[in-house]
Tab-separated table of C-alpha atoms and ligand atoms in Angstrom:
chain	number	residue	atom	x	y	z
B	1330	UNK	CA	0.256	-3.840	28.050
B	1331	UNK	CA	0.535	-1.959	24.677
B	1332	UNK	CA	-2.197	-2.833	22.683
B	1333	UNK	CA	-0.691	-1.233	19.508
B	1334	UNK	CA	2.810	-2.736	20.401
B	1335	UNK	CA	4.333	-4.616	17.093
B	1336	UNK	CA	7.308	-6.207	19.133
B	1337	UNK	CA	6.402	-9.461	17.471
B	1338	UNK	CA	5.944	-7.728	13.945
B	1339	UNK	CA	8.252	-8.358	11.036
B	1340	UNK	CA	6.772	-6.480	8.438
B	1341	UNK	CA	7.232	-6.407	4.737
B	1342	UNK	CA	6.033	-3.295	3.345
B	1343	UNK	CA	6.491	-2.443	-1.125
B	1344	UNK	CA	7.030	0.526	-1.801
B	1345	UNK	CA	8.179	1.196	1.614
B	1346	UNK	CA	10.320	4.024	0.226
B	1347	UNK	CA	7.760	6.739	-1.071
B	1348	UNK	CA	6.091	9.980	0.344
B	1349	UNK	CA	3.717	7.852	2.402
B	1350	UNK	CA	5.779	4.438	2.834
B	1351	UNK	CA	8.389	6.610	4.901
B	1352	UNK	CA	6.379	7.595	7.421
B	1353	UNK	CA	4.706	3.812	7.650
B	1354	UNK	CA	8.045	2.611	7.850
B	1355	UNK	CA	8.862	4.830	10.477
B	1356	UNK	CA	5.976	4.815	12.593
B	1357	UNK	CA	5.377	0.833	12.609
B	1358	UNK	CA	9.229	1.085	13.956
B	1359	UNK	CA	7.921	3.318	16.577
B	1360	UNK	CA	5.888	0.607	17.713
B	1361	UNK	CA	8.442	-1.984	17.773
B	1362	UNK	CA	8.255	-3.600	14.745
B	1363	UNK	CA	11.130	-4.495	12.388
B	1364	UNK	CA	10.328	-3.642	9.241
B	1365	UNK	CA	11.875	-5.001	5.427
B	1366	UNK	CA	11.528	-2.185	3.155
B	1367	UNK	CA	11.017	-2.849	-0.378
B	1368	UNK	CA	11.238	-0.248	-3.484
B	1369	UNK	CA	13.379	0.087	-6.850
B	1370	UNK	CA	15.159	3.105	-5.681
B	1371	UNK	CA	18.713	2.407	-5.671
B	1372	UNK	CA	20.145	1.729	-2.415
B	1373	UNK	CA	22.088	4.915	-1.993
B	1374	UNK	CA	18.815	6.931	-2.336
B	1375	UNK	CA	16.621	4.741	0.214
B	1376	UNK	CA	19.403	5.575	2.807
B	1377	UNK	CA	19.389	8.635	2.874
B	1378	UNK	CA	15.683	8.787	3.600
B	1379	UNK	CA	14.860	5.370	5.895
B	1380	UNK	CA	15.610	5.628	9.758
B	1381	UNK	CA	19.088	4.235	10.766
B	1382	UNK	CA	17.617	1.130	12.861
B	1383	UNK	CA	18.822	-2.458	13.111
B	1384	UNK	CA	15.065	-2.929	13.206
B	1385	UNK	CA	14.721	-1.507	9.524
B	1386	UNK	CA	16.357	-2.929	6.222
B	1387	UNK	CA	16.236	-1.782	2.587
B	1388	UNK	CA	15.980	-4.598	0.203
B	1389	UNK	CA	15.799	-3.413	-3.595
B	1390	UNK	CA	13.684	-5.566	-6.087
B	1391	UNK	CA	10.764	-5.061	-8.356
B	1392	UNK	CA	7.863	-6.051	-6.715
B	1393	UNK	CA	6.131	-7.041	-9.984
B	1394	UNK	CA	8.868	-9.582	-10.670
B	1395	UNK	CA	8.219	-12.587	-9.382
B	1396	UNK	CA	11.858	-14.486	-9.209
B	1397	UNK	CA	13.035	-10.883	-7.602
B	1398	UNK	CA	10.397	-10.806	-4.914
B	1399	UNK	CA	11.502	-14.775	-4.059
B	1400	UNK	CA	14.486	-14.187	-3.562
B	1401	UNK	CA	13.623	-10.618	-1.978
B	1402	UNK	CA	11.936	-12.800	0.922
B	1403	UNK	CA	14.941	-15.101	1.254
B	1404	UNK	CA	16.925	-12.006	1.892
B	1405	UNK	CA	14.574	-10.862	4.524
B	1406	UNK	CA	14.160	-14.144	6.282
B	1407	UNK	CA	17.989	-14.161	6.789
B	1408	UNK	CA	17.889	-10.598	7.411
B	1409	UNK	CA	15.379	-10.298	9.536
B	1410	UNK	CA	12.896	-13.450	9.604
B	1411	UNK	CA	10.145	-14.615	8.016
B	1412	UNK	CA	7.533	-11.879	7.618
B	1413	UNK	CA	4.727	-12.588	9.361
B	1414	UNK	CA	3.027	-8.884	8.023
B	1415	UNK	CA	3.392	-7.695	4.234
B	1416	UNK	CA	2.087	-4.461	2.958
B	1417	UNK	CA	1.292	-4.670	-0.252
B	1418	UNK	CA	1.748	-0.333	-0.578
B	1419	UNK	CA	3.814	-0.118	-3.896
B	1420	UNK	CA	2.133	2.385	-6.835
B	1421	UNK	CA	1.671	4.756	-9.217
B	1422	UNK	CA	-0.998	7.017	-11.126
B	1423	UNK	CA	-1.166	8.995	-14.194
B	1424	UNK	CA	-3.729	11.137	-15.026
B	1425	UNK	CA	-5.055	11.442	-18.776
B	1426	UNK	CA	-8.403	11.430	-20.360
B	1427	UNK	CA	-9.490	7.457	-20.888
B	1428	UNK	CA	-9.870	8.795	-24.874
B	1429	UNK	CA	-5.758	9.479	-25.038
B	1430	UNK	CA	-4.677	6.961	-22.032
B	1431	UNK	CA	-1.422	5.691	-23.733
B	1432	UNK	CA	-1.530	2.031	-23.145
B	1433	UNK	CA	1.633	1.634	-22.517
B	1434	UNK	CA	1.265	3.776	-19.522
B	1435	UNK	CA	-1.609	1.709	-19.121
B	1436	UNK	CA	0.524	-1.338	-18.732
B	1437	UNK	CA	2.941	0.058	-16.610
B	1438	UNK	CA	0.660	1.203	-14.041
B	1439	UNK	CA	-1.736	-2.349	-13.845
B	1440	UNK	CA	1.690	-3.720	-13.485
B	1441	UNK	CA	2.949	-2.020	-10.403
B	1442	UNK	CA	-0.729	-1.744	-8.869
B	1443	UNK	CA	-2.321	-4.902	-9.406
B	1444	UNK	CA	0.707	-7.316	-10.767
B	1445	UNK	CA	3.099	-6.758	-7.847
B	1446	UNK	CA	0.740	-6.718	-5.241
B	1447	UNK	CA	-0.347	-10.031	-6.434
B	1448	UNK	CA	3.078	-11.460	-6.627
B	1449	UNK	CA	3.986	-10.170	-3.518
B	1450	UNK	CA	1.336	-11.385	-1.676
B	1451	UNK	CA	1.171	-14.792	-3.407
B	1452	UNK	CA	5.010	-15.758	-2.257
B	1453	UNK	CA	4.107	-14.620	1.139
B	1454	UNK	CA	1.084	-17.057	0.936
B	1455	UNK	CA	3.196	-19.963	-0.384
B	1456	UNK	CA	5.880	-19.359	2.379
B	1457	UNK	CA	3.053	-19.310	5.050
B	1458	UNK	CA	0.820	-22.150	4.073
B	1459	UNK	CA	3.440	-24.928	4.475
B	1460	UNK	CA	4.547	-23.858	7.898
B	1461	UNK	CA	1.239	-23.029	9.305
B	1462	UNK	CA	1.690	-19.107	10.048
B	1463	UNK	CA	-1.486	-17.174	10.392
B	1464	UNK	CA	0.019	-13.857	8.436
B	1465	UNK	CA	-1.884	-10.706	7.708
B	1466	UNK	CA	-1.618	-9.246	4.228
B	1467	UNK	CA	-2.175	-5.483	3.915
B	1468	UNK	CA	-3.208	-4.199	0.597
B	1469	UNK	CA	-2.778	-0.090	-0.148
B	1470	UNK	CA	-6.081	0.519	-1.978
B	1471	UNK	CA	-7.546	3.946	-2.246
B	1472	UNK	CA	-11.404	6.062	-1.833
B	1473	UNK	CA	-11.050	5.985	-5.573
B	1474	UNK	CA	-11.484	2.222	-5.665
B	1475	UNK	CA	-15.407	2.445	-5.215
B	1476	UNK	CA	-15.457	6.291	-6.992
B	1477	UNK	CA	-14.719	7.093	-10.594
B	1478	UNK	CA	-12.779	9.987	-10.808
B	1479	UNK	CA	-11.799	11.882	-14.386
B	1480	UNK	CA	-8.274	11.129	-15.785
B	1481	UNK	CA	-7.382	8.676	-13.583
B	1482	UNK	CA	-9.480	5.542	-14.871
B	1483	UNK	CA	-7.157	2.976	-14.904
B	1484	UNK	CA	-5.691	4.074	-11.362
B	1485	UNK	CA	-9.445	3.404	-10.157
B	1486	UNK	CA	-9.922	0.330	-12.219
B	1487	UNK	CA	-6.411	-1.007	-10.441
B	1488	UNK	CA	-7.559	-0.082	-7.020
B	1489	UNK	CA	-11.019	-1.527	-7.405
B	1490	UNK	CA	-9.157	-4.841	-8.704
B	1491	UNK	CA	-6.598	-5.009	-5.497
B	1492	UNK	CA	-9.912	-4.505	-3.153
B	1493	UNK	CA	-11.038	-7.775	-5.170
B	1494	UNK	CA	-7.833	-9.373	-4.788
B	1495	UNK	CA	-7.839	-8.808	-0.796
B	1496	UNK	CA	-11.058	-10.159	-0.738
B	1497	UNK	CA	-10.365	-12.792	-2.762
B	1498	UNK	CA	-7.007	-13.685	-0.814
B	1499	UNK	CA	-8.841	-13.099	2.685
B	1500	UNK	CA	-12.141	-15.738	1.796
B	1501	UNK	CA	-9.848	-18.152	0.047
B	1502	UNK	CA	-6.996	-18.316	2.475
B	1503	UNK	CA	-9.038	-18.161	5.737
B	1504	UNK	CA	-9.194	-21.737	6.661
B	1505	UNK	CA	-5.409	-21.479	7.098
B	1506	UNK	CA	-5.715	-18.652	9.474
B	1507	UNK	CA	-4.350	-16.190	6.992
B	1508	UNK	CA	-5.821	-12.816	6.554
B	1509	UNK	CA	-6.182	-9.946	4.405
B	1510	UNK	CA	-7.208	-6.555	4.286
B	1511	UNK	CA	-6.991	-2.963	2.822
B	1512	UNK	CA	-6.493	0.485	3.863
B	1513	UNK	CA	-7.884	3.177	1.779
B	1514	UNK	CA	-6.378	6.825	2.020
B	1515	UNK	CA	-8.505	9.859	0.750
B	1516	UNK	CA	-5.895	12.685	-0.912
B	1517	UNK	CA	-2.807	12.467	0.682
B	1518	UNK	CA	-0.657	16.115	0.995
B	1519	UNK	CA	2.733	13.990	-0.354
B	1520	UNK	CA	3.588	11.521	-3.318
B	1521	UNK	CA	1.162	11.171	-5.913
B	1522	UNK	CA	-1.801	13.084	-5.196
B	1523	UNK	CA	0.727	16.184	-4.266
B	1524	UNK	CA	2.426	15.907	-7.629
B	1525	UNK	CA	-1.100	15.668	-9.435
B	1526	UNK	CA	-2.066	18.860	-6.973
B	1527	UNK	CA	1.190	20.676	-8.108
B	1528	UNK	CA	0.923	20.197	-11.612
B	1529	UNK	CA	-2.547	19.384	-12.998
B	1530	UNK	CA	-5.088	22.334	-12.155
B	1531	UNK	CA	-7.902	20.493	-13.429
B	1532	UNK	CA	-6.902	17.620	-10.660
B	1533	UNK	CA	-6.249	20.458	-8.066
B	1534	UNK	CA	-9.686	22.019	-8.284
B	1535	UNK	CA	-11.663	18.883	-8.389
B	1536	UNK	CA	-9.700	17.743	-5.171
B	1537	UNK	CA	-9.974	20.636	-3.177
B	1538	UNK	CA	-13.949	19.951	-3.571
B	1539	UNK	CA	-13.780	16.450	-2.994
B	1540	UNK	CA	-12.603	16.059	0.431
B	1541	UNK	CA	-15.370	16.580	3.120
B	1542	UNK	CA	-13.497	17.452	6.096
B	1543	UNK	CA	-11.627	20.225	4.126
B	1544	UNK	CA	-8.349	19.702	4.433
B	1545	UNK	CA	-5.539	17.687	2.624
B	1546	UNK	CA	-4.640	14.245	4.424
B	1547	UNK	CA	-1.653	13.684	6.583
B	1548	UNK	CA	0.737	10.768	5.642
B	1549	UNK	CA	0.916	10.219	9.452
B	1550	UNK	CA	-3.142	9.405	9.326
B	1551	UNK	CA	-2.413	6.921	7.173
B	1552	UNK	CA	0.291	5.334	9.116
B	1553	UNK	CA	-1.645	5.296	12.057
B	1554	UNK	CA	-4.115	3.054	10.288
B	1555	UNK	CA	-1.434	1.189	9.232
B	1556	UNK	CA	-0.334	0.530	13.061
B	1557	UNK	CA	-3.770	-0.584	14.010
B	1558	UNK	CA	-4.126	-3.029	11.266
B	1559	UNK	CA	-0.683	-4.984	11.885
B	1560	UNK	CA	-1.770	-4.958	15.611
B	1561	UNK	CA	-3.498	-7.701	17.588
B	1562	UNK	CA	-6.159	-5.142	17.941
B	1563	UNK	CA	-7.035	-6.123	14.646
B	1564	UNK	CA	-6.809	-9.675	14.436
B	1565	UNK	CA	-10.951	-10.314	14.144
B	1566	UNK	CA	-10.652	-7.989	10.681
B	1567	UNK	CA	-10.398	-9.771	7.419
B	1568	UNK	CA	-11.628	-8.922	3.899
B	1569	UNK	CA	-12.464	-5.936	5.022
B	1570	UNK	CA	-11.258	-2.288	3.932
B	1571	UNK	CA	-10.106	0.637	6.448
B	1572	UNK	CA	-11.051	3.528	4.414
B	1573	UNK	CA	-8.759	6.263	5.953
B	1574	UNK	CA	-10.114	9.379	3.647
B	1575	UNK	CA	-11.591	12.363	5.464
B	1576	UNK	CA	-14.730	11.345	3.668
B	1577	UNK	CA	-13.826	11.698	0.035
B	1578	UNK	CA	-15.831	8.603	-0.156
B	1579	UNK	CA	-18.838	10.294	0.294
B	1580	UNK	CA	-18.221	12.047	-3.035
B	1581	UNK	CA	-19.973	13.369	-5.512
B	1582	UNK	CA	-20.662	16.136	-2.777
B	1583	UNK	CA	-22.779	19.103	-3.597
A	2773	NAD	N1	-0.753	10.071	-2.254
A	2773	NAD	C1	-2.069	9.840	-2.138
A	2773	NAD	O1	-2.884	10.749	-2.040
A	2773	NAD	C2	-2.599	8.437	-2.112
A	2773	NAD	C3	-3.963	8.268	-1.854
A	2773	NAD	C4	-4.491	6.980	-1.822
A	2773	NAD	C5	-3.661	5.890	-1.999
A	2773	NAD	N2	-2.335	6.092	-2.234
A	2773	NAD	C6	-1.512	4.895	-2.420
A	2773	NAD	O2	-0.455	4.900	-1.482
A	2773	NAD	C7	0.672	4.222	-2.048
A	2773	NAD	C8	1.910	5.124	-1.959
A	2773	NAD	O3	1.644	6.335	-2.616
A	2773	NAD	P1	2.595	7.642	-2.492
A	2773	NAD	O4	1.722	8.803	-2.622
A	2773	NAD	O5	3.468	7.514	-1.301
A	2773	NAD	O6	3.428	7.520	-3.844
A	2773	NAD	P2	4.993	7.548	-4.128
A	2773	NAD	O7	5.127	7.633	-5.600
A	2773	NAD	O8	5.676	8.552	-3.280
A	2773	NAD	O9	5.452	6.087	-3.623
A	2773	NAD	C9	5.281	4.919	-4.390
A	2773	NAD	C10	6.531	4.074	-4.219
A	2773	NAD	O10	6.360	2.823	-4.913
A	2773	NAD	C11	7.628	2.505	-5.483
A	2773	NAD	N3	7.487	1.543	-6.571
A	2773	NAD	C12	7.033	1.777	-7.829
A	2773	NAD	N4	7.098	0.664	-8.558
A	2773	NAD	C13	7.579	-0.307	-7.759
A	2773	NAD	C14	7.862	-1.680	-7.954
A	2773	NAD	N5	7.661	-2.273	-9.135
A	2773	NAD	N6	8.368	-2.391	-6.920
A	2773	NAD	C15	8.605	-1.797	-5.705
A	2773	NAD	N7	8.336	-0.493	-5.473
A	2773	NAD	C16	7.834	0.246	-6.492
A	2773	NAD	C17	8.155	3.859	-5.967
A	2773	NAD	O11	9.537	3.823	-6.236
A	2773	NAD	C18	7.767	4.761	-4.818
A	2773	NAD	O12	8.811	4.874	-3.861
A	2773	NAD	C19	0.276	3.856	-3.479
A	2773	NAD	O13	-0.199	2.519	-3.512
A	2773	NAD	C20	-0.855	4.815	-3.766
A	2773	NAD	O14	-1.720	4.322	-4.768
A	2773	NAD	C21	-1.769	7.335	-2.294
């Protein structure tokens, strides 16, 4: 037997269509799983980049919007099931001194980071609860949730507040079997961290000091996590965070 074999996995997964999401989405497919892929890119875009599986399916919504993520899960339950995984991966960053942080950025970003994930995972609660399903939320969290790290305050302040919200979801839905728990990448060579390392070279030299094992992360690392987590391997873990991270979380190094 498999021990990392997701057969029985239908997983949700928010943001399912970025840098990193891909090669989740992807790899948890390797395993067996199907996977629902949410995102806002427009359909035509997603295809092009998903896997052509039966197993997979691209449904569009914003994940912050809570009558779109309802009826995003009645469109998966048809689709595919009732998820009995969701990945609460969706995000952005912006980097900016906290002294000229435009708030409306500000907004934006506690909106995708903290607001969706909290939607998201509170529909998946209310459609578990009733029918007694033991699911396993999954919350994308980052080192940077227990580091501050210059010009990206609010990105830290959002990740610190999902780790709360996992915990928070994990101690008060535990009674019902339901768990909860986060993975926490360190500086990922795709997505956000690459576009901050391509275009910000006060961001690019404090990186390349900040990452113990000395290299830039793989997106398949983090998948791999990812694979572990939605597995029965895992099923003891809850309210607890994988940190994934080459040990950036050991920072301030010297
Ligand atoms: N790249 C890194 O180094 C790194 C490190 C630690 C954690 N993370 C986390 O990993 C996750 C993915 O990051 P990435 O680097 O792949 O970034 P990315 O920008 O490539 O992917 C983020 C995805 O989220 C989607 N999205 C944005 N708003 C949404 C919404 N309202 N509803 C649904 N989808 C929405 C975007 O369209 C995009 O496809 C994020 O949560 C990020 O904070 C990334």
């Amino acid at each position: 037997m498999n021990p990392l074999d997701l057969s029985k996995k239908i997983i949700l997964i928010t943001g399912g269509v970025g840098a990193i999401g891909q090669v989740i989405v992807r790899m948890l497919l390797k395993h067996g799983a199907a996977v629902a892929v949410n995102d806002v890119i427009p359909e035509a875009e997603a295809a092009a980049v998903l896997p052509a599986s039966e197993r997979a399916r691209y449904f569009r919504a914003d994940a912050a919007h809570a009558e779109a993520v309802a009826a995003m899960f009645d469109a998966v339950e048809s689709a595919l099931g009732l998820p009995n995984v969701v990945c609460c991966h969706a995000g952005m960053v912006g980097a900016h001194p906290v002294t000229d942080y435009p708030l409306a950025e500000y907004d934006k970003l506690m909106e995708v980071n903290v607001r969706a994930a909290f939607v998201v995972a509170q529909e998946a609660a209310r459609r578990w609860i009733p029918r007694g399903i033991a699911g396993h939320l999954i919350f994308t969290t980052s080192w940077v949730q227990d580091v501050p790290w210059p010009e990206i305050t609010p990105y830290t302040m959002s990740k610190s507040a999902m780790k709360a919200m996992m915990r928070g979801f994990a101690r008060e839905l535990a009674s019902k079997g339901i768990r909860a728990n986060a993975i926490a990448p360190g500086i990922v060579g795709v997505g956000m961290a690459k576009r901050q390392w391509d275009t910000d070279p006060s961001y690019r030299a404090r990186a390349s000091k900040a990452i113990p094992l000395g290299y830039l992360q793989t997106p398949e690392s983090v998948a791999d996590a990812f694979v572990f987590l939605c597995s029965d391997m895992a099923n003891y873990m809850t309210g607890t965070t994988l940190l994934v991270d080459g040990g950036c979380s050991l920072y301030p190094m010297d």
